[in-house]
CSV table of C-alpha atoms in Angstrom, one decimal:
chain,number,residue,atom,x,y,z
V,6,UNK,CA,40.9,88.4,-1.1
V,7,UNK,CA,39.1,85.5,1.3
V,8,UNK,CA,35.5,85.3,0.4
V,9,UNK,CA,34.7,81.9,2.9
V,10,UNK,CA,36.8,79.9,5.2
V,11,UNK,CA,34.8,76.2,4.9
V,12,UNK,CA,36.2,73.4,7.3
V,13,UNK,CA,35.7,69.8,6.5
V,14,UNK,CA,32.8,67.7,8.7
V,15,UNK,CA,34.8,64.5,9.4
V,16,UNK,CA,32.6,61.7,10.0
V,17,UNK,CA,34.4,58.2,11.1
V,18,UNK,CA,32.6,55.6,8.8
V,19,UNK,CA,33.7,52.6,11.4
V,20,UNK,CA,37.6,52.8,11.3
V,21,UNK,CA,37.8,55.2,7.8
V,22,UNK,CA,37.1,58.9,8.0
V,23,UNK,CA,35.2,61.3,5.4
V,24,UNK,CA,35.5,64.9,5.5
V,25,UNK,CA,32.6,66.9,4.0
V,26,UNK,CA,33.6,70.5,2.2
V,27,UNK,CA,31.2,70.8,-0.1
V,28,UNK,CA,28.4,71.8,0.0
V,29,UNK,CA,28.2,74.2,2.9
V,30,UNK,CA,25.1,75.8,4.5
V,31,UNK,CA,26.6,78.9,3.4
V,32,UNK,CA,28.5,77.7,0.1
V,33,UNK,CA,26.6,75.4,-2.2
V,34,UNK,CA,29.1,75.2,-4.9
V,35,UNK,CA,31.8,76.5,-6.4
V,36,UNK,CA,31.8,76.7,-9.8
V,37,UNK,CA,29.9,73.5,-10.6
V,38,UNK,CA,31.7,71.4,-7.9
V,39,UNK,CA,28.6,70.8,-5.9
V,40,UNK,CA,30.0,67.7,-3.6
V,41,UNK,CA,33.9,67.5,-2.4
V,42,UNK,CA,34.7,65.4,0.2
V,43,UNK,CA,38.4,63.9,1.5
V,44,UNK,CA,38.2,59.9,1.8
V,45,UNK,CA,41.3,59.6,4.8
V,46,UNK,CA,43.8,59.5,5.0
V,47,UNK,CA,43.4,55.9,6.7
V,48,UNK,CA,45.4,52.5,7.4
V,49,UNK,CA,43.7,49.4,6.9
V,50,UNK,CA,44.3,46.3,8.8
V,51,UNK,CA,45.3,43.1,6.8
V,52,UNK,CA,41.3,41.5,6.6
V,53,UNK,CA,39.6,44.9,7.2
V,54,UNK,CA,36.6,45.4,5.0
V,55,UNK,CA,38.5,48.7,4.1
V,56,UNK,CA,36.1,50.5,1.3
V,57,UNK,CA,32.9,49.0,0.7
V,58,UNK,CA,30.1,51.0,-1.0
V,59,UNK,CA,27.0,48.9,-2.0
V,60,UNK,CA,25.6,50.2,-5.1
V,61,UNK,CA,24.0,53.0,-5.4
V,62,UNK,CA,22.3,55.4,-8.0
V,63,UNK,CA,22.9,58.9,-8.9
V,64,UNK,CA,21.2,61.4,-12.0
V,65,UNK,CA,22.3,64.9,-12.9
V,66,UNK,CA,26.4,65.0,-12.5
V,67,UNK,CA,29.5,63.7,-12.6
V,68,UNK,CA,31.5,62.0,-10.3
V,69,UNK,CA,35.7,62.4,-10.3
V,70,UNK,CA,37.8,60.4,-8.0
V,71,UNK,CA,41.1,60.7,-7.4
V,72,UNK,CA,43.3,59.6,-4.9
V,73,UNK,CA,46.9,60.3,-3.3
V,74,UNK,CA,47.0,56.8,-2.2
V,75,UNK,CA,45.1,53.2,-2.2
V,76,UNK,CA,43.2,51.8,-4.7
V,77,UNK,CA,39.1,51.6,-5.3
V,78,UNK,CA,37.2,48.9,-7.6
V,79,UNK,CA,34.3,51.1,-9.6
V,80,UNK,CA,31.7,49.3,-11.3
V,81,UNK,CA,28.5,50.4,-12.8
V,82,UNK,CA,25.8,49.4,-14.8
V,83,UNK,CA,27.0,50.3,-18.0
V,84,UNK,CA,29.2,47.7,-17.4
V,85,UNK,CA,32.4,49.5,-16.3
V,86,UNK,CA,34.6,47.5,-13.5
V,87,UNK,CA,37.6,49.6,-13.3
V,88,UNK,CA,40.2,49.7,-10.6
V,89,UNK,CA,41.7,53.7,-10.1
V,90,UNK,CA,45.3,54.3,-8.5
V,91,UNK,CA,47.0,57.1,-7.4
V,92,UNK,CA,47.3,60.1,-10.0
V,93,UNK,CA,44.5,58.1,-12.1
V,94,UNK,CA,41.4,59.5,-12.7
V,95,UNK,CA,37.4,58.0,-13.0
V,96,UNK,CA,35.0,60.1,-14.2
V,97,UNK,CA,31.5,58.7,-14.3
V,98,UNK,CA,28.7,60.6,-16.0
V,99,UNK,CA,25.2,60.1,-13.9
V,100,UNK,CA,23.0,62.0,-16.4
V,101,UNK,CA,19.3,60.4,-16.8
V,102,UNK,CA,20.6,57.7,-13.8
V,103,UNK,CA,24.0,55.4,-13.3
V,104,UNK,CA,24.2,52.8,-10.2
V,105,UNK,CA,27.8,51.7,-9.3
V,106,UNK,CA,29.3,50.6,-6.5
V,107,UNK,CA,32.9,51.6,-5.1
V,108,UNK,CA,34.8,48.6,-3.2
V,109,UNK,CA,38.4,47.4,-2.3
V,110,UNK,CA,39.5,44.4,-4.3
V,111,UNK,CA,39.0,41.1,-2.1
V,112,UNK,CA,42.7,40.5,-2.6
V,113,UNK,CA,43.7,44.1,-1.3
V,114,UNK,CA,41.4,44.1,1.7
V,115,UNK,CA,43.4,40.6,2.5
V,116,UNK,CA,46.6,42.5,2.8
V,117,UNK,CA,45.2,46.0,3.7
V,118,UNK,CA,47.4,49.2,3.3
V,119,UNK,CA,46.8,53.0,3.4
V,120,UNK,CA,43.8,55.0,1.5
V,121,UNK,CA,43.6,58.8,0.8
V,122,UNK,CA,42.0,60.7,-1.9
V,123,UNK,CA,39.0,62.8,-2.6
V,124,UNK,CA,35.8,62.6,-4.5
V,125,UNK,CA,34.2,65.5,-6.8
V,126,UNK,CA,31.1,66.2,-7.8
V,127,UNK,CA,30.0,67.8,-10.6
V,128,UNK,CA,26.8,69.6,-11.5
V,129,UNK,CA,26.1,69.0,-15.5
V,130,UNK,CA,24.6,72.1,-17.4
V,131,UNK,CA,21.1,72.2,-18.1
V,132,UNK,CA,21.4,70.8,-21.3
V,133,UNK,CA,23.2,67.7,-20.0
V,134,UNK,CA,21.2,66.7,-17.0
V,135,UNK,CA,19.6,64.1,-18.9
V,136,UNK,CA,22.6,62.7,-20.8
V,137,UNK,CA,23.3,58.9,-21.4
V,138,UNK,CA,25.4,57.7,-18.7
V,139,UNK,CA,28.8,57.0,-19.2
V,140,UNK,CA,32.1,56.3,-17.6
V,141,UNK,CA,36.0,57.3,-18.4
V,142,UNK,CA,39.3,55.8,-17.2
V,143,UNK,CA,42.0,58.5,-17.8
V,144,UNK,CA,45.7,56.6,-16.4
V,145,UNK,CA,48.3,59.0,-14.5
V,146,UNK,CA,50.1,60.0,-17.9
V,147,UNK,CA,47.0,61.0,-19.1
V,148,UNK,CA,47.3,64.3,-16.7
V,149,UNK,CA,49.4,67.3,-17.8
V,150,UNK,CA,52.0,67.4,-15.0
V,151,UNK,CA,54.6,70.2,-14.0
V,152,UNK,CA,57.4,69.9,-11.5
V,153,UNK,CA,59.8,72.8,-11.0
V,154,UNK,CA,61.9,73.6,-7.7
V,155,UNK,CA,59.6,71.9,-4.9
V,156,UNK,CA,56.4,71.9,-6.8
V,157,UNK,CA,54.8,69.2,-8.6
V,158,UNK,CA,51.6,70.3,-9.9
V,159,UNK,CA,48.6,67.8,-11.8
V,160,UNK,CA,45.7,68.6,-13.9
V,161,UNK,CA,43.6,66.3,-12.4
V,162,UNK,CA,40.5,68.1,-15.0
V,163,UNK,CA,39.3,70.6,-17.0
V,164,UNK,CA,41.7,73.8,-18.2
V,165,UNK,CA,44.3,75.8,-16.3
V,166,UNK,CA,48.1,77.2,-17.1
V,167,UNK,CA,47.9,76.9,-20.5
V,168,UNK,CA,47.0,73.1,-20.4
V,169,UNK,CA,43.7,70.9,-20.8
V,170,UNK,CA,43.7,67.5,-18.6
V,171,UNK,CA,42.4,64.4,-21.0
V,172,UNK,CA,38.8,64.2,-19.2
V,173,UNK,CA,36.3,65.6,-21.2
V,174,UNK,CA,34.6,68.2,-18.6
V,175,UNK,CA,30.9,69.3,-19.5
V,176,UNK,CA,31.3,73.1,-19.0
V,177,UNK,CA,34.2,75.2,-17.7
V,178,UNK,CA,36.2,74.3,-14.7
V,179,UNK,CA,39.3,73.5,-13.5
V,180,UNK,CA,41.0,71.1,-10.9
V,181,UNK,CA,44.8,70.7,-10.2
V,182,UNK,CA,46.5,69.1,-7.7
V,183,UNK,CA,49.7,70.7,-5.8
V,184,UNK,CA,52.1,69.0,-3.9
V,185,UNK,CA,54.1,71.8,-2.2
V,186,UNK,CA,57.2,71.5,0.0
V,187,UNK,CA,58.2,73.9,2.7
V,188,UNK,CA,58.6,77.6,1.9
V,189,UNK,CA,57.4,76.9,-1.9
V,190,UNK,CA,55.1,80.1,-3.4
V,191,UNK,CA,52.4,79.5,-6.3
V,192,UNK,CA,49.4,81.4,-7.3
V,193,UNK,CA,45.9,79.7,-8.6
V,194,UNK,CA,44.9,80.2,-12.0
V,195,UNK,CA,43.4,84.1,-12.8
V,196,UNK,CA,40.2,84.5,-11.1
V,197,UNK,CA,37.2,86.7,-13.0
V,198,UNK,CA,39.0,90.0,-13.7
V,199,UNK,CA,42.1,88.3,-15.1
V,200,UNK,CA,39.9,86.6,-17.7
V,201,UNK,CA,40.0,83.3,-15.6
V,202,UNK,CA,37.0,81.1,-14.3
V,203,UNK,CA,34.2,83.4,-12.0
V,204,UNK,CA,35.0,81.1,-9.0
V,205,UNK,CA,37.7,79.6,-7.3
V,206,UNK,CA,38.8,77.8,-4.3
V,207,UNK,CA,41.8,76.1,-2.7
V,208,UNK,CA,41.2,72.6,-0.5
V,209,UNK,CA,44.1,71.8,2.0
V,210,UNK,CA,44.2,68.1,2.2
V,211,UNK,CA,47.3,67.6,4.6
V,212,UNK,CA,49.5,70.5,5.4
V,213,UNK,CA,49.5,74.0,6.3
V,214,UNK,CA,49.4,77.0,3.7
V,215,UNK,CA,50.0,80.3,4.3
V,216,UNK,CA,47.0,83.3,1.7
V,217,UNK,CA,47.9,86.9,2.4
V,218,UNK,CA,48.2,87.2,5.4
V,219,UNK,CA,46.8,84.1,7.0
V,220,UNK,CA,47.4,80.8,7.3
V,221,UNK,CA,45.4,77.8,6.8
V,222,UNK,CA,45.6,73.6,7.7
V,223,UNK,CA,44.3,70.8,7.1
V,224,UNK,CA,40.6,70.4,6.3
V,225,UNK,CA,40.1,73.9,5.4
V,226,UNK,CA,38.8,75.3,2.2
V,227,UNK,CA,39.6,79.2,0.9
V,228,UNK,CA,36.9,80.8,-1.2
V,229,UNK,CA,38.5,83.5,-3.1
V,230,UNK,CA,36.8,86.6,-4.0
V,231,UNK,CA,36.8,86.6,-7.7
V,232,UNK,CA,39.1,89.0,-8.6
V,233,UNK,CA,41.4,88.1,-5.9
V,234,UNK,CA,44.8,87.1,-7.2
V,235,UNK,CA,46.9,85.6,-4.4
V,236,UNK,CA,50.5,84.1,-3.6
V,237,UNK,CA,50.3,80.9,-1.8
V,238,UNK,CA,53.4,79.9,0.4
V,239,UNK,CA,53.7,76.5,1.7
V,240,UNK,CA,54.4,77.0,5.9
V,241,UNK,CA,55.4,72.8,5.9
V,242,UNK,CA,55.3,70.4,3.0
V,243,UNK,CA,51.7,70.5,1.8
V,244,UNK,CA,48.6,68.6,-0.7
V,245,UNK,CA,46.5,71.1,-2.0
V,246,UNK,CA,43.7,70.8,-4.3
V,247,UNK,CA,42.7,74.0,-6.6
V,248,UNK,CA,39.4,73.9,-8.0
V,249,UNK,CA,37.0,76.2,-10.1
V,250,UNK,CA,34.7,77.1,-12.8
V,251,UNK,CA,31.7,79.0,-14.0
V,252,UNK,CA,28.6,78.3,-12.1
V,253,UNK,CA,26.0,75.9,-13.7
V,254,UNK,CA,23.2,77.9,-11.9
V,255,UNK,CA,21.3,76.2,-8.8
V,256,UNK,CA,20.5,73.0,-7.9
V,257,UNK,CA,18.4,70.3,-5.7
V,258,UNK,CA,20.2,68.2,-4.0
V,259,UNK,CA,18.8,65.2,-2.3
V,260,UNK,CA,20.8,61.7,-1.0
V,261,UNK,CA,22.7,60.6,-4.1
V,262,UNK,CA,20.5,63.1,-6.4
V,263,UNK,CA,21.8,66.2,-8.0
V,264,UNK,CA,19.2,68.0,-10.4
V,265,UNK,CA,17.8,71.6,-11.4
V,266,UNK,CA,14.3,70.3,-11.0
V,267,UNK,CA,12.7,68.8,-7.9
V,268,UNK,CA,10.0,67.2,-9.8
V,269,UNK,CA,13.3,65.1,-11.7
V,270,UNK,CA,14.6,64.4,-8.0
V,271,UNK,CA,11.3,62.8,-6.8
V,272,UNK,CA,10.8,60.8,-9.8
V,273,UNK,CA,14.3,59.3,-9.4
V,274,UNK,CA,13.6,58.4,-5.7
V,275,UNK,CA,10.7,56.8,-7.0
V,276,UNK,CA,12.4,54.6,-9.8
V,277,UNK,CA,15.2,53.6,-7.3
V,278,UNK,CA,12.8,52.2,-4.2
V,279,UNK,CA,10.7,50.3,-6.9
V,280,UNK,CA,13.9,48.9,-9.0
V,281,UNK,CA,13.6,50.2,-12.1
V,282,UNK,CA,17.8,51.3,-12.1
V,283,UNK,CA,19.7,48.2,-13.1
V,284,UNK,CA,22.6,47.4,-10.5
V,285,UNK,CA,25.8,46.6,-11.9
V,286,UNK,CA,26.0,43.2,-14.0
V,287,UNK,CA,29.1,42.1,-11.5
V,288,UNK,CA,27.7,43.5,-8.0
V,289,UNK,CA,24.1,42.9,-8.0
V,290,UNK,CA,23.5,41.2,-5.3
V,291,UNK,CA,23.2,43.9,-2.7
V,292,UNK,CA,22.1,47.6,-2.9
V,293,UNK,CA,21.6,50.9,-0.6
V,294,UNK,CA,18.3,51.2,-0.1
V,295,UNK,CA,16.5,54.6,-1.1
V,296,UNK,CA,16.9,56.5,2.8
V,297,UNK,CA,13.5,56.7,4.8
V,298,UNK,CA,14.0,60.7,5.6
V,299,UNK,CA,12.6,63.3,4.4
V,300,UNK,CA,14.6,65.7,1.6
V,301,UNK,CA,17.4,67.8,3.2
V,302,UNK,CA,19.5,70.6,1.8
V,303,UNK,CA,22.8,68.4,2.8
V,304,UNK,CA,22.4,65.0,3.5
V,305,UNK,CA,24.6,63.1,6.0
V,306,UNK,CA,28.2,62.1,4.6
V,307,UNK,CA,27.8,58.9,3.5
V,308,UNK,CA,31.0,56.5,2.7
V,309,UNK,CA,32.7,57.4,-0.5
V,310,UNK,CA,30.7,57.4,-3.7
């Protein structure tokens, strides 16, 4: 039934912690979720500096944010500047090269307040690696929602239970969002020999869940074998992400860089140390510099992206 048991790699980022799921030195992806990391949860001080992410580039995927809690200014240089909220959803397409930047608003950080949420990303197919860039806001009614006897369930993306979310996904996947109080049972969408998606996985962000036989907390990821078709019981009230899709086949991943060619990779390490990405018209006056170490299968959590 349990393919992998994956536990976050928390990192504290100077008073804000990341957990790293994906990818794993035994898990790259699942489906084409190639990145997945937990932002928090966190409290920020009145006059913290809370999140702020210089701009940064990225080519081949798509990012999704989404958070339980908080609030994160995006901007890029295709001249998005878009605040997200909880139950929203930003979904910015890289393709052929995006720079953005993710910050708290100067008049949050001034009265501070919690922050929790998680950040996807996505590998695009083939075909799309070299897309235009892009970005999409989709606002919390924009989600297909259920709520039934302790369960309140999102479609944060893709398709699952019948319903598509408003983001337009590049190939199949899904990713919902549970909310599960005490003793509540559930089940993920089919998995491979139901006619579902070929991969699936569930992502305890705060809680403790029970699979089988076995229980699981907080920071830990399930792999399902793909014909596995489990009940899922909810030991204490519980946040859990669902997630899956057909894989995209495999990729390099370097930094910020996410492509099915290395020689793709290099040449965007190139463009970004000698400026050729534009930053963002209203954050351009600081940016990440390109990293001075040598290409890794994982690199280091960095702060939210």
């Amino acid at each position: 039934m349990i393919e992998m048991v994956i536990q976050a790699r928390r990192k504290d980022l100077g008073g804000f912690e990341v957990g790293r799921i994906l990818p794993f030195h035994a898990r790259r992806m699942v489906g084409p979720f190639i990145f997945l990391d937990q932002m928090g949860p966190a409290e920020f001080a009145p006059g913290s500096e809370a999140i702020n992410v210089r701009p940064h580039p990225h080519i081949g995927l798509s990012t999704l944010t989404y958070l339980f809690e908080g609030e994160i200014l995006h901007r890029d240089n295709t001249g998005a500047s878009q605040a997200i909220r909880p139950g929203e959803v930003n979904w910015m397409t890289a393709g052929k090269g995006i720079v953005h930047s993710e910050r708290t608003d100067p008049l949050k950080r001034s009265t501070g307040g919690p922050m929790h949420g998680m950040q996807a990303w996505i590998a695009l197919p083939d075909h799309l690696e070299e897309t235009d860039p892009a970005f999409h806001h989709h606002g919390e009614g924009d989600q297909p929602t259920y709520e039934n006897q302790g369960l309140f369930a999102r479609l944060v993306a893709g398709e699952a239970y019948g319903a598509r979310a408003a983001v337009p996904t590049p190939s199949p996947l899904f990713y919902v969002h549970w909310e599960m109080q005490t003793d509540v049972r559930t089940a993920p969408p089919p998995g491979k020999g139901a006619g579902g998606m070929s991969e699936r996985a569930l992502y305890v962000a705060k809680g403790q869940i029970e699979v089988g036989d076995r229980t699981f907390g907080e920071g830990q990821m399930i792999v399902l074998e793909p014909q596995a078709e489990p009940t899922v019981r909810a030991l204490v009230p519980s946040t859990v992400m669902v997630l899956g899709g057909e894989p995209v086949g495999p990729r390099h991943i370097w930094w910020n860089f996410v492509h099915s060619k290395q020689e793709r990779i290099d040449q965007a390490k190139a463009d970004w140390k000698a400026g050729r990405m534009a930053l963002p018209h209203e954050d351009d006056l600081e940016f990440i510099p390109l990293p001075d170490v040598p290409s890794t299968p994982e690199p280091a959590p960095e702060p939210p992206v």
